[in-house]
CSV table of C-alpha atoms and ligand atoms in Angstrom, one decimal:
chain,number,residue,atom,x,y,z
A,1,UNK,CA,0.0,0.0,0.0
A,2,UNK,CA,1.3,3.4,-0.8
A,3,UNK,CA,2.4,5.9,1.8
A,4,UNK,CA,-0.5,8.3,3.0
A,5,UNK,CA,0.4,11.9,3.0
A,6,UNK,CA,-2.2,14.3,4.6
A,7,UNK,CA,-2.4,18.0,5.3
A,8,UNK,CA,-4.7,20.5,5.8
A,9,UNK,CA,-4.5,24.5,5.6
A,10,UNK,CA,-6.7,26.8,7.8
A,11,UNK,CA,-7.8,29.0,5.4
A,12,UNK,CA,-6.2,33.0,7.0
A,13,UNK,CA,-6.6,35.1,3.6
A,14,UNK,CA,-4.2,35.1,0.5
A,15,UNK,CA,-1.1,32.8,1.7
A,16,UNK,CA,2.3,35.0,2.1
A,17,UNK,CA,6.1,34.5,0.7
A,18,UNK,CA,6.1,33.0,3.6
A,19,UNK,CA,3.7,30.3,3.5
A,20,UNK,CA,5.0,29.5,-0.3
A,21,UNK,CA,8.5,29.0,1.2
A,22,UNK,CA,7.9,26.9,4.2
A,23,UNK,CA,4.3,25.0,3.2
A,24,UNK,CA,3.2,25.3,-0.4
A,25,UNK,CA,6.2,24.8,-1.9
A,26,UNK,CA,7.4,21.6,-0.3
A,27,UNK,CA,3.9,20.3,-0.1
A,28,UNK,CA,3.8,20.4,-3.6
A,29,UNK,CA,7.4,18.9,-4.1
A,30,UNK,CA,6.4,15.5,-1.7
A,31,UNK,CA,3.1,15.3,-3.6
A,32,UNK,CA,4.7,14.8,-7.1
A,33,UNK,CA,6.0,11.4,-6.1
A,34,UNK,CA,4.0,9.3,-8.2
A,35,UNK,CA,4.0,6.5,-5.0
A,36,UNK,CA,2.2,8.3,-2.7
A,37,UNK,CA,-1.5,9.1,-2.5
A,38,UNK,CA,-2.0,12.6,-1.0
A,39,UNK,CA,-4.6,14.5,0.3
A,40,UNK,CA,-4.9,18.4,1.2
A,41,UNK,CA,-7.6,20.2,2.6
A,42,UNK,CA,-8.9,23.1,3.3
A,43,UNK,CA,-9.5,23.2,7.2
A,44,UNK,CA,-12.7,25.9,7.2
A,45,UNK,CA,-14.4,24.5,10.5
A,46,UNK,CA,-11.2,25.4,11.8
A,47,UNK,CA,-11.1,29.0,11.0
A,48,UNK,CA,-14.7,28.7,12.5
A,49,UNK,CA,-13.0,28.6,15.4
A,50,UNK,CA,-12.1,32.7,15.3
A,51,UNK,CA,-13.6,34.0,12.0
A,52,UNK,CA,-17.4,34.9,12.3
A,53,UNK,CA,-17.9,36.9,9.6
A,54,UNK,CA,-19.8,34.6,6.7
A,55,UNK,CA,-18.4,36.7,3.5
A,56,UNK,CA,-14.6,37.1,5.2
A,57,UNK,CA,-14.7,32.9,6.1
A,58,UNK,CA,-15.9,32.4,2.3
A,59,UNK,CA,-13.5,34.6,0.2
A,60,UNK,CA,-10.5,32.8,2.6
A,61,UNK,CA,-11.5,30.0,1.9
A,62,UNK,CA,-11.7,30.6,-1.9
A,63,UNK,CA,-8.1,32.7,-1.4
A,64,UNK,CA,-6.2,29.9,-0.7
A,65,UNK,CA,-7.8,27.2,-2.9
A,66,UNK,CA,-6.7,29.4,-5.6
A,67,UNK,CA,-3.5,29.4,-4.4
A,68,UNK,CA,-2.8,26.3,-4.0
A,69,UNK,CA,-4.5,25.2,-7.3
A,70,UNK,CA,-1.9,28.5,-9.0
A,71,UNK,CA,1.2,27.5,-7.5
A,72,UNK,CA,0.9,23.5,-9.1
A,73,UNK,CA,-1.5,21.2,-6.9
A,74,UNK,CA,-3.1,18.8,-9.4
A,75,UNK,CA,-6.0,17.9,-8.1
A,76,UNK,CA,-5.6,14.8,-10.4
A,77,UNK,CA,-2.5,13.6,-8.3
A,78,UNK,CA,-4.0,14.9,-5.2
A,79,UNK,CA,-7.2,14.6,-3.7
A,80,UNK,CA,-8.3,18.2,-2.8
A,81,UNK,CA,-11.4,19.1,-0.9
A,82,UNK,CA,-12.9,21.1,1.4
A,83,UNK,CA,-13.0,19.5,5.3
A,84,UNK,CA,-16.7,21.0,5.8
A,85,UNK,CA,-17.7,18.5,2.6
A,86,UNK,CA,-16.8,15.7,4.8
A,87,UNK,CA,-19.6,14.8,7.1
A,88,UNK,CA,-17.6,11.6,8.4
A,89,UNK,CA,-15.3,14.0,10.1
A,90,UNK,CA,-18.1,15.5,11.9
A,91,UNK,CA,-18.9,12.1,12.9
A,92,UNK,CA,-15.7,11.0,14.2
A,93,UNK,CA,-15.2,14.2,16.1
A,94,UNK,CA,-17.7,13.2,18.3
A,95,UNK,CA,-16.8,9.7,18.3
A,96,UNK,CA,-13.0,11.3,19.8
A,97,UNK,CA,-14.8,13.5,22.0
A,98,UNK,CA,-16.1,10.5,23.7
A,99,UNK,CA,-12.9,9.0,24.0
A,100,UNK,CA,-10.5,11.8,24.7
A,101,UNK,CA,-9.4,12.4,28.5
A,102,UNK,CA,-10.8,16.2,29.2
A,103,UNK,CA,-7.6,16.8,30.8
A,104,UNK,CA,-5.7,16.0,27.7
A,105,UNK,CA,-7.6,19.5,26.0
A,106,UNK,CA,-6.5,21.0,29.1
A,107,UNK,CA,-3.0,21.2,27.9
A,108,UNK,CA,-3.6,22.4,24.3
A,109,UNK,CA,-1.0,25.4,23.7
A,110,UNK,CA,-3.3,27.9,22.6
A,111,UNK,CA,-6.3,27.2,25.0
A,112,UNK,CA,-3.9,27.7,27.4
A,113,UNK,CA,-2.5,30.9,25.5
A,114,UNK,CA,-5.9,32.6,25.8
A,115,UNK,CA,-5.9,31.9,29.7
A,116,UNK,CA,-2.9,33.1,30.0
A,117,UNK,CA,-3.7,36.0,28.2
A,118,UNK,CA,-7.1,36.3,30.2
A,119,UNK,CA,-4.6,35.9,33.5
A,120,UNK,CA,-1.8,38.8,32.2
A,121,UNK,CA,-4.8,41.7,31.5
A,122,UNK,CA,-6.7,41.2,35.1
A,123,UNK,CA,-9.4,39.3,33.6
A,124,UNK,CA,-11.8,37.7,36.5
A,125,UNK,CA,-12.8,35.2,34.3
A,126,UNK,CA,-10.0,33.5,33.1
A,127,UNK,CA,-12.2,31.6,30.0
A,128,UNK,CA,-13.4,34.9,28.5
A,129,UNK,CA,-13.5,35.0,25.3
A,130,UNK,CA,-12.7,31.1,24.3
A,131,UNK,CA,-15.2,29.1,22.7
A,132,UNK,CA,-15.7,25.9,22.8
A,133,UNK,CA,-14.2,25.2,19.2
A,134,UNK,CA,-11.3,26.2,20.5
A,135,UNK,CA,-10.9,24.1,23.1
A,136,UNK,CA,-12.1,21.1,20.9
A,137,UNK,CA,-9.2,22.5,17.9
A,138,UNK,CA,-6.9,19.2,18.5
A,139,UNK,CA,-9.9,16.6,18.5
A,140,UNK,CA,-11.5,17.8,15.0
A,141,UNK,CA,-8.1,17.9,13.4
A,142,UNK,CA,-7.5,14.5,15.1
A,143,UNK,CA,-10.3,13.6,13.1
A,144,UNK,CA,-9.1,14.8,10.0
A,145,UNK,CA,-5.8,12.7,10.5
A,146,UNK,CA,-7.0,9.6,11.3
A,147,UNK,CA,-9.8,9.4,8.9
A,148,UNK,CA,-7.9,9.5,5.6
A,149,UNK,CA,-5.0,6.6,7.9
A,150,UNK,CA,-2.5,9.0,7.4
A,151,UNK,CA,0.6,8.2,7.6
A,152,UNK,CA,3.1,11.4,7.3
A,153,UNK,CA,1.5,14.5,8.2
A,154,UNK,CA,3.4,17.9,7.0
A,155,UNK,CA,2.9,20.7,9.3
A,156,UNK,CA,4.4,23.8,11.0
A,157,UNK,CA,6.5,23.7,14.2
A,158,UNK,CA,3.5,25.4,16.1
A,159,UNK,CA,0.8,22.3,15.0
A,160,UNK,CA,3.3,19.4,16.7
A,161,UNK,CA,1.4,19.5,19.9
A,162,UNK,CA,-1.5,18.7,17.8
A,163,UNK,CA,-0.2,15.6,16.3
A,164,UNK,CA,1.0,14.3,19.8
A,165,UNK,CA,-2.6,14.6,20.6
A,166,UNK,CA,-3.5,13.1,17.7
A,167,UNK,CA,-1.5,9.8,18.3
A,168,UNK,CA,-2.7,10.1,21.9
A,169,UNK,CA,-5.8,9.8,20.9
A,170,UNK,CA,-5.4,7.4,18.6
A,171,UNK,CA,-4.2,5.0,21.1
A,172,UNK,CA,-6.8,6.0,23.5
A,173,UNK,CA,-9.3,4.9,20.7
A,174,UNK,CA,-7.6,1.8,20.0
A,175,UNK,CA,-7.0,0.6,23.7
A,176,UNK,CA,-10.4,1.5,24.6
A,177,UNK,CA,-11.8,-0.6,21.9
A,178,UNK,CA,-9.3,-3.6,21.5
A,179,UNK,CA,-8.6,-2.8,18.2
A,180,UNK,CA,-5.7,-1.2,16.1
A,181,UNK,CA,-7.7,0.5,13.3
A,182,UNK,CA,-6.8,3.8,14.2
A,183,UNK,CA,-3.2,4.9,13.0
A,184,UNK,CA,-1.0,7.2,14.9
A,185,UNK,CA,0.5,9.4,12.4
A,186,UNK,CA,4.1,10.8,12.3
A,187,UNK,CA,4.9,14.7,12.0
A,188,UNK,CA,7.0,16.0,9.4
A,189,UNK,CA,7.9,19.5,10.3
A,190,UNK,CA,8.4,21.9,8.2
A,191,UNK,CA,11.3,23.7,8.8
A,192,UNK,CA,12.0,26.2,5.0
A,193,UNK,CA,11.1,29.5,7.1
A,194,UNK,CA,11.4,33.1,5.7
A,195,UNK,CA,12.7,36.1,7.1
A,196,UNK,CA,9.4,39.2,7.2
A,197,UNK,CA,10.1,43.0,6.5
A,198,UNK,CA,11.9,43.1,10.1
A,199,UNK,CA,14.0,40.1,10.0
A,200,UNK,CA,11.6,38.4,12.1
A,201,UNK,CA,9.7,35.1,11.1
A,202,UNK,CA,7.3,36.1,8.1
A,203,UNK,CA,4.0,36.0,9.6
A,204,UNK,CA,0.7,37.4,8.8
A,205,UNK,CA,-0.6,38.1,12.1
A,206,UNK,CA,2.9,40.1,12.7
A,207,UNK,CA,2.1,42.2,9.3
A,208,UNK,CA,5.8,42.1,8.5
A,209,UNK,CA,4.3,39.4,5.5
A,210,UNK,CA,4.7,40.4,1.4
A,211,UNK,CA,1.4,38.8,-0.1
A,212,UNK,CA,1.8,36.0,-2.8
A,213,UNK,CA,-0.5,37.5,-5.0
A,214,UNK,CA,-0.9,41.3,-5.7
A,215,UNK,CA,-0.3,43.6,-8.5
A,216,UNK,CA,3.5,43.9,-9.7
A,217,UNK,CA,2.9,47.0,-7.9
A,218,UNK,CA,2.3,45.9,-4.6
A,219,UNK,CA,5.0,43.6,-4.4
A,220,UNK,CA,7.6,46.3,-5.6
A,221,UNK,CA,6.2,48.4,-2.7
A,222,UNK,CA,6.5,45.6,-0.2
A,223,UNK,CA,9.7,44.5,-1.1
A,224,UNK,CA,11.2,48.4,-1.2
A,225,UNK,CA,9.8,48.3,2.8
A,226,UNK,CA,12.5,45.6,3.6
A,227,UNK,CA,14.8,46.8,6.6
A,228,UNK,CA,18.5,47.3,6.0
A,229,UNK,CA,21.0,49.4,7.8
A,230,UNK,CA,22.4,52.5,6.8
A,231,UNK,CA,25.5,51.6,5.2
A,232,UNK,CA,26.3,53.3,1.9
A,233,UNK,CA,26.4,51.5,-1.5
A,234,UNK,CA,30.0,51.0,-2.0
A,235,UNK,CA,30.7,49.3,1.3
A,236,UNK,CA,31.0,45.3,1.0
A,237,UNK,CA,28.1,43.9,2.8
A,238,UNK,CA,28.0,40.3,4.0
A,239,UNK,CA,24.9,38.8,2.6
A,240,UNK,CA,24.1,36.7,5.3
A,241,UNK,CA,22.8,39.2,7.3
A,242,UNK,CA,20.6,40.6,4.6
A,243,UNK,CA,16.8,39.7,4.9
A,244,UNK,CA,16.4,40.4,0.8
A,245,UNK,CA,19.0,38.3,0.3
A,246,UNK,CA,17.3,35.5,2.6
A,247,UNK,CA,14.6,36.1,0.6
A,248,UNK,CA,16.2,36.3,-2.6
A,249,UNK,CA,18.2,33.0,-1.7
A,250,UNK,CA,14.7,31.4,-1.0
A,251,UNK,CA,13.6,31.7,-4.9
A,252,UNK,CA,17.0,32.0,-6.8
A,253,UNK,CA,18.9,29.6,-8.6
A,254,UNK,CA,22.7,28.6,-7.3
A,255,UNK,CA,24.0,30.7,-10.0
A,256,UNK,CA,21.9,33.6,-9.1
A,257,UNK,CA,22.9,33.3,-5.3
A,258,UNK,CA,27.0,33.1,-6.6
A,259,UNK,CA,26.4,36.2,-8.6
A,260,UNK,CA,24.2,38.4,-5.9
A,261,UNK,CA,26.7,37.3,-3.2
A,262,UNK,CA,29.5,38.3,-5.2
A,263,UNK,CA,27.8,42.1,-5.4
A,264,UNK,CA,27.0,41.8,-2.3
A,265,UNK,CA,30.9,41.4,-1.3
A,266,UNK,CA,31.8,44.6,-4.0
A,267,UNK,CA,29.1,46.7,-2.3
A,268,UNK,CA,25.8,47.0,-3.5
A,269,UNK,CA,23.3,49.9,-3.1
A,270,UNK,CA,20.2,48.5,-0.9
A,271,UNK,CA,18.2,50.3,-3.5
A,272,UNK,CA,20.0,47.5,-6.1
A,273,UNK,CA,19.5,44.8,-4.1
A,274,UNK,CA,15.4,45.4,-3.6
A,275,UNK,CA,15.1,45.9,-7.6
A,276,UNK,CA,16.7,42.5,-8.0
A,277,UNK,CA,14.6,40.7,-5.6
A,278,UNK,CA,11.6,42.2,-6.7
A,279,UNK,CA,12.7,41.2,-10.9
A,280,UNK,CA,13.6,37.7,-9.1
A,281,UNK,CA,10.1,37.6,-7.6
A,282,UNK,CA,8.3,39.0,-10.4
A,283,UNK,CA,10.0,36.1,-12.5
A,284,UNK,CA,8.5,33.6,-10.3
A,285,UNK,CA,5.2,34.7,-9.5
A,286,UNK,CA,3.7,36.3,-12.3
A,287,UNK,CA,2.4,33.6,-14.3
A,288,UNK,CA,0.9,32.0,-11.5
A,289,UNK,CA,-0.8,35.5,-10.3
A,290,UNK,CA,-2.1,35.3,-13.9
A,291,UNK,CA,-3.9,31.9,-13.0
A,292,UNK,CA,-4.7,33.3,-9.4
A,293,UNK,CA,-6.3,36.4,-10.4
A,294,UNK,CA,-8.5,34.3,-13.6
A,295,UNK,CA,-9.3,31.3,-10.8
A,296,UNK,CA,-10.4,33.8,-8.1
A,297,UNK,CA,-12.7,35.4,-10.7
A,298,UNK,CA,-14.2,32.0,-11.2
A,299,UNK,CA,-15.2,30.5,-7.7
A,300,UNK,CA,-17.6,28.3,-9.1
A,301,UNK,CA,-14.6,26.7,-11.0
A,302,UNK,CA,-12.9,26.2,-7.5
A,303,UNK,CA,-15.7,24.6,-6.0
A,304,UNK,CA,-16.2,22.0,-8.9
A,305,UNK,CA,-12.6,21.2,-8.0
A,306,UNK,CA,-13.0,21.2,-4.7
A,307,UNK,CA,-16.9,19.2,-4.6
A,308,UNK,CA,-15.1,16.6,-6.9
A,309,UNK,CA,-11.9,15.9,-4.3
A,310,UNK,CA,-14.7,15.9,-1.5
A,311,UNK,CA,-16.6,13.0,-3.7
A,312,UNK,CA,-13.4,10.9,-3.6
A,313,UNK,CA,-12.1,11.4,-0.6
A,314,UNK,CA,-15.8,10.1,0.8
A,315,UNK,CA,-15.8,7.1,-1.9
A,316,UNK,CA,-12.4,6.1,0.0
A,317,UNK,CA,-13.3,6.6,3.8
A,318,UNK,CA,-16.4,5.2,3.4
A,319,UNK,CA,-16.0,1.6,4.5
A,320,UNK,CA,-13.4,2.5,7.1
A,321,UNK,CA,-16.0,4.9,8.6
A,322,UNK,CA,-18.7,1.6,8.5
A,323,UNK,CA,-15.8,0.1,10.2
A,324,UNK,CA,-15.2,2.4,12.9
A,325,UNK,CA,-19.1,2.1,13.1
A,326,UNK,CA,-18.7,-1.1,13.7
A,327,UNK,CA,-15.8,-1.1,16.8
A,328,UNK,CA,-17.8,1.5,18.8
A,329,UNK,CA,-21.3,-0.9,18.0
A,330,UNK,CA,-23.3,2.3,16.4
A,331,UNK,CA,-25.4,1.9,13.7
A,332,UNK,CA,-27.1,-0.2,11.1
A,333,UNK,CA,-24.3,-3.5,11.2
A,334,UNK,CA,-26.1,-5.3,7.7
A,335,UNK,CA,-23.6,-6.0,5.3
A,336,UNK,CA,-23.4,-3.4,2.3
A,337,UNK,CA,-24.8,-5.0,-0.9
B,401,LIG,N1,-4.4,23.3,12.6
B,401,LIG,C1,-3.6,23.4,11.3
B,401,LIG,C2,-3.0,24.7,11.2
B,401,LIG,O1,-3.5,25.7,11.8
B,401,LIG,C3,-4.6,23.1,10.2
B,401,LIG,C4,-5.1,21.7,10.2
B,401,LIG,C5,-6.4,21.4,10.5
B,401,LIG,C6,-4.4,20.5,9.9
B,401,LIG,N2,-6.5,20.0,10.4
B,401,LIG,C7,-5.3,19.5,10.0
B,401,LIG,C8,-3.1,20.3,9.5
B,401,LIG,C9,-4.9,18.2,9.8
B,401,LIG,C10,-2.7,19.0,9.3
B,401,LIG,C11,-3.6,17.9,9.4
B,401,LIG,O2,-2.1,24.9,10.5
């Protein structure tokens, strides 16, 4: 049986260099190998979790399918869909709900985050403001995970807590019910990051991030905004402690990299140095904006896409769901004709 790769993308807006570095990009590399079977979804009950606004949640969700779908997913190679076309998961979250130790949710990082935060500005109640989504985060995308059997699931350094859950409630599932048909999955962490504006991880909630897709405009603009220092054109700078080279060295071939670095060791004007990144960036982006912008125009031709992935990934799950049916001793047991 092929491996099972398995990831899903809480939908925050239009995806950053950031996000194309660190996710998209090496999502899409692991998914060309013709052995695997992959899956990649868009996690909108998650965003449920903190966006409750119906038109923002839908034009997010339609931001980064475009993406995606831009930058090279072939939804003929991998099975795309959206997670709220998935009923079975809805299922199973409650399923893991009645399995998973309430103390276990206890621990979740950013439950506790909000606490915290509650704690640190005087707050009496210490659980304003936190939904119960939130505290249920880990079990739903536990859900999502074991589902599908995944076997490698790609995610950043922030989600690992959630995949430890996620094979602890796996096991919990499996002990309670004598049975192994729940598989624990392993974490593969990304770990391609970008430097932001500042120097400091690219993040959008930090609003140091250059969008993926805007007009050439926009990105020249973003990119003229990266910090440097003060030193004049001629001196030698050493490019390692450049953020637009970081960035540059993110997208550039090696022979680009030689060639930049050996300006970079001449002296080289920051003013130089932004106009190269932003040509380098314009080089790699602009056909696939082209495809962005036409797909984003279309959201009816996104959801065909994404209503046809859903269709398969429920054709595959559907007798491990009858299964899982089964072990817990719900349901209608007659054999399917
Ligand atoms: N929580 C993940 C994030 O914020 C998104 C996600 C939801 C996910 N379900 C998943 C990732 C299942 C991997 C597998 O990035």
């Amino acid at each position: 049986m092929s491996k099972i790769i398995l990831t899903g993308i809480k939908p925050t807006g239009m995806p950053h260099l950031g996000n194309y570095i660190g996710a998209i990009q090496p999502a899409l590399e692991l998914m060309k190998d013709s052995t695997i079977t992959s899956y990649l979804f868009v996690a909108d009950y998650h965003s449920l979790t903190t966006v409750h606004t119906a038109q923002t949640l839908n034009e997010m969700i339609h931001q980064v399918s475009a993406a995606w779908l831009a930058c090279g997913l072939d939804p003929k190679k991998t099975t795309i869909y959206r997670q709220s076309d998935i009923p079975e998961l809805f299922e199973l979250n409650w399923i893991l709900s009645c399995i998973t130790p309430k103390g276990l949710m206890n621990r979740g990082h950013s439950y506790k985050a909000l606490v915290q935060a509650n704690h640190l500005t005087g707050k009496k109640n210490l659980e304003r403001g936190i939904n119960m989504g939130i505290y249920n985060y880990p079990i739903l995308m536990s859900a999502d995970i074991l589902l599908f059997s995944a076997d490698e699931v790609p995610v950043g350094a922030d989600q690992e807590q959630h995949l430890e859950m996620t094979r602890d409630i796996a096991f919990k599932f499996n002990h309670t019910f004598k049975t192994d048909l729940l598989k624990p999955p392993k974490t593969l962490v990304k770990t391609k990051l970008l430097p932001g504006l500042d120097g400091e991880k690219m993040s959008k909630s930090k609003g140091n991030h250059i969008p993926l897709f805007c007009s050439s405009k926009d990105l020249r603009k973003a990119v003229m905004k990266i910090k440097t220092d003060s030193s004049d054109p001629d001196t030698p700078k050493n490019p390692e402690e450049s953020i637009i080279f970081s960035i540059y060295k993110a997208f550039a071939s090696k022979q680009q990299i030689e060639k930049l670095e050996d300006k970079y060791r001449k002296g080289i004007g920051w003013g130089e140095a932004k106009q190269l990144l932003y040509l380098l960036l314009e080089e790699h982006l602009s056909e696939k904006r082209k495809v962005y912008e036409s797909l984003i125009k279309e959201p009816k031709k996104i959801n065909t896409i994404l209503k046809e992935g859903a269709k398969k990934a429920r054709e595959k799950i559907a007798p491990f769901m009858r299964k899982i049916r089964e072990t817990i001793g719900i349901g209608d047991q007659t054999p399917l004709v």
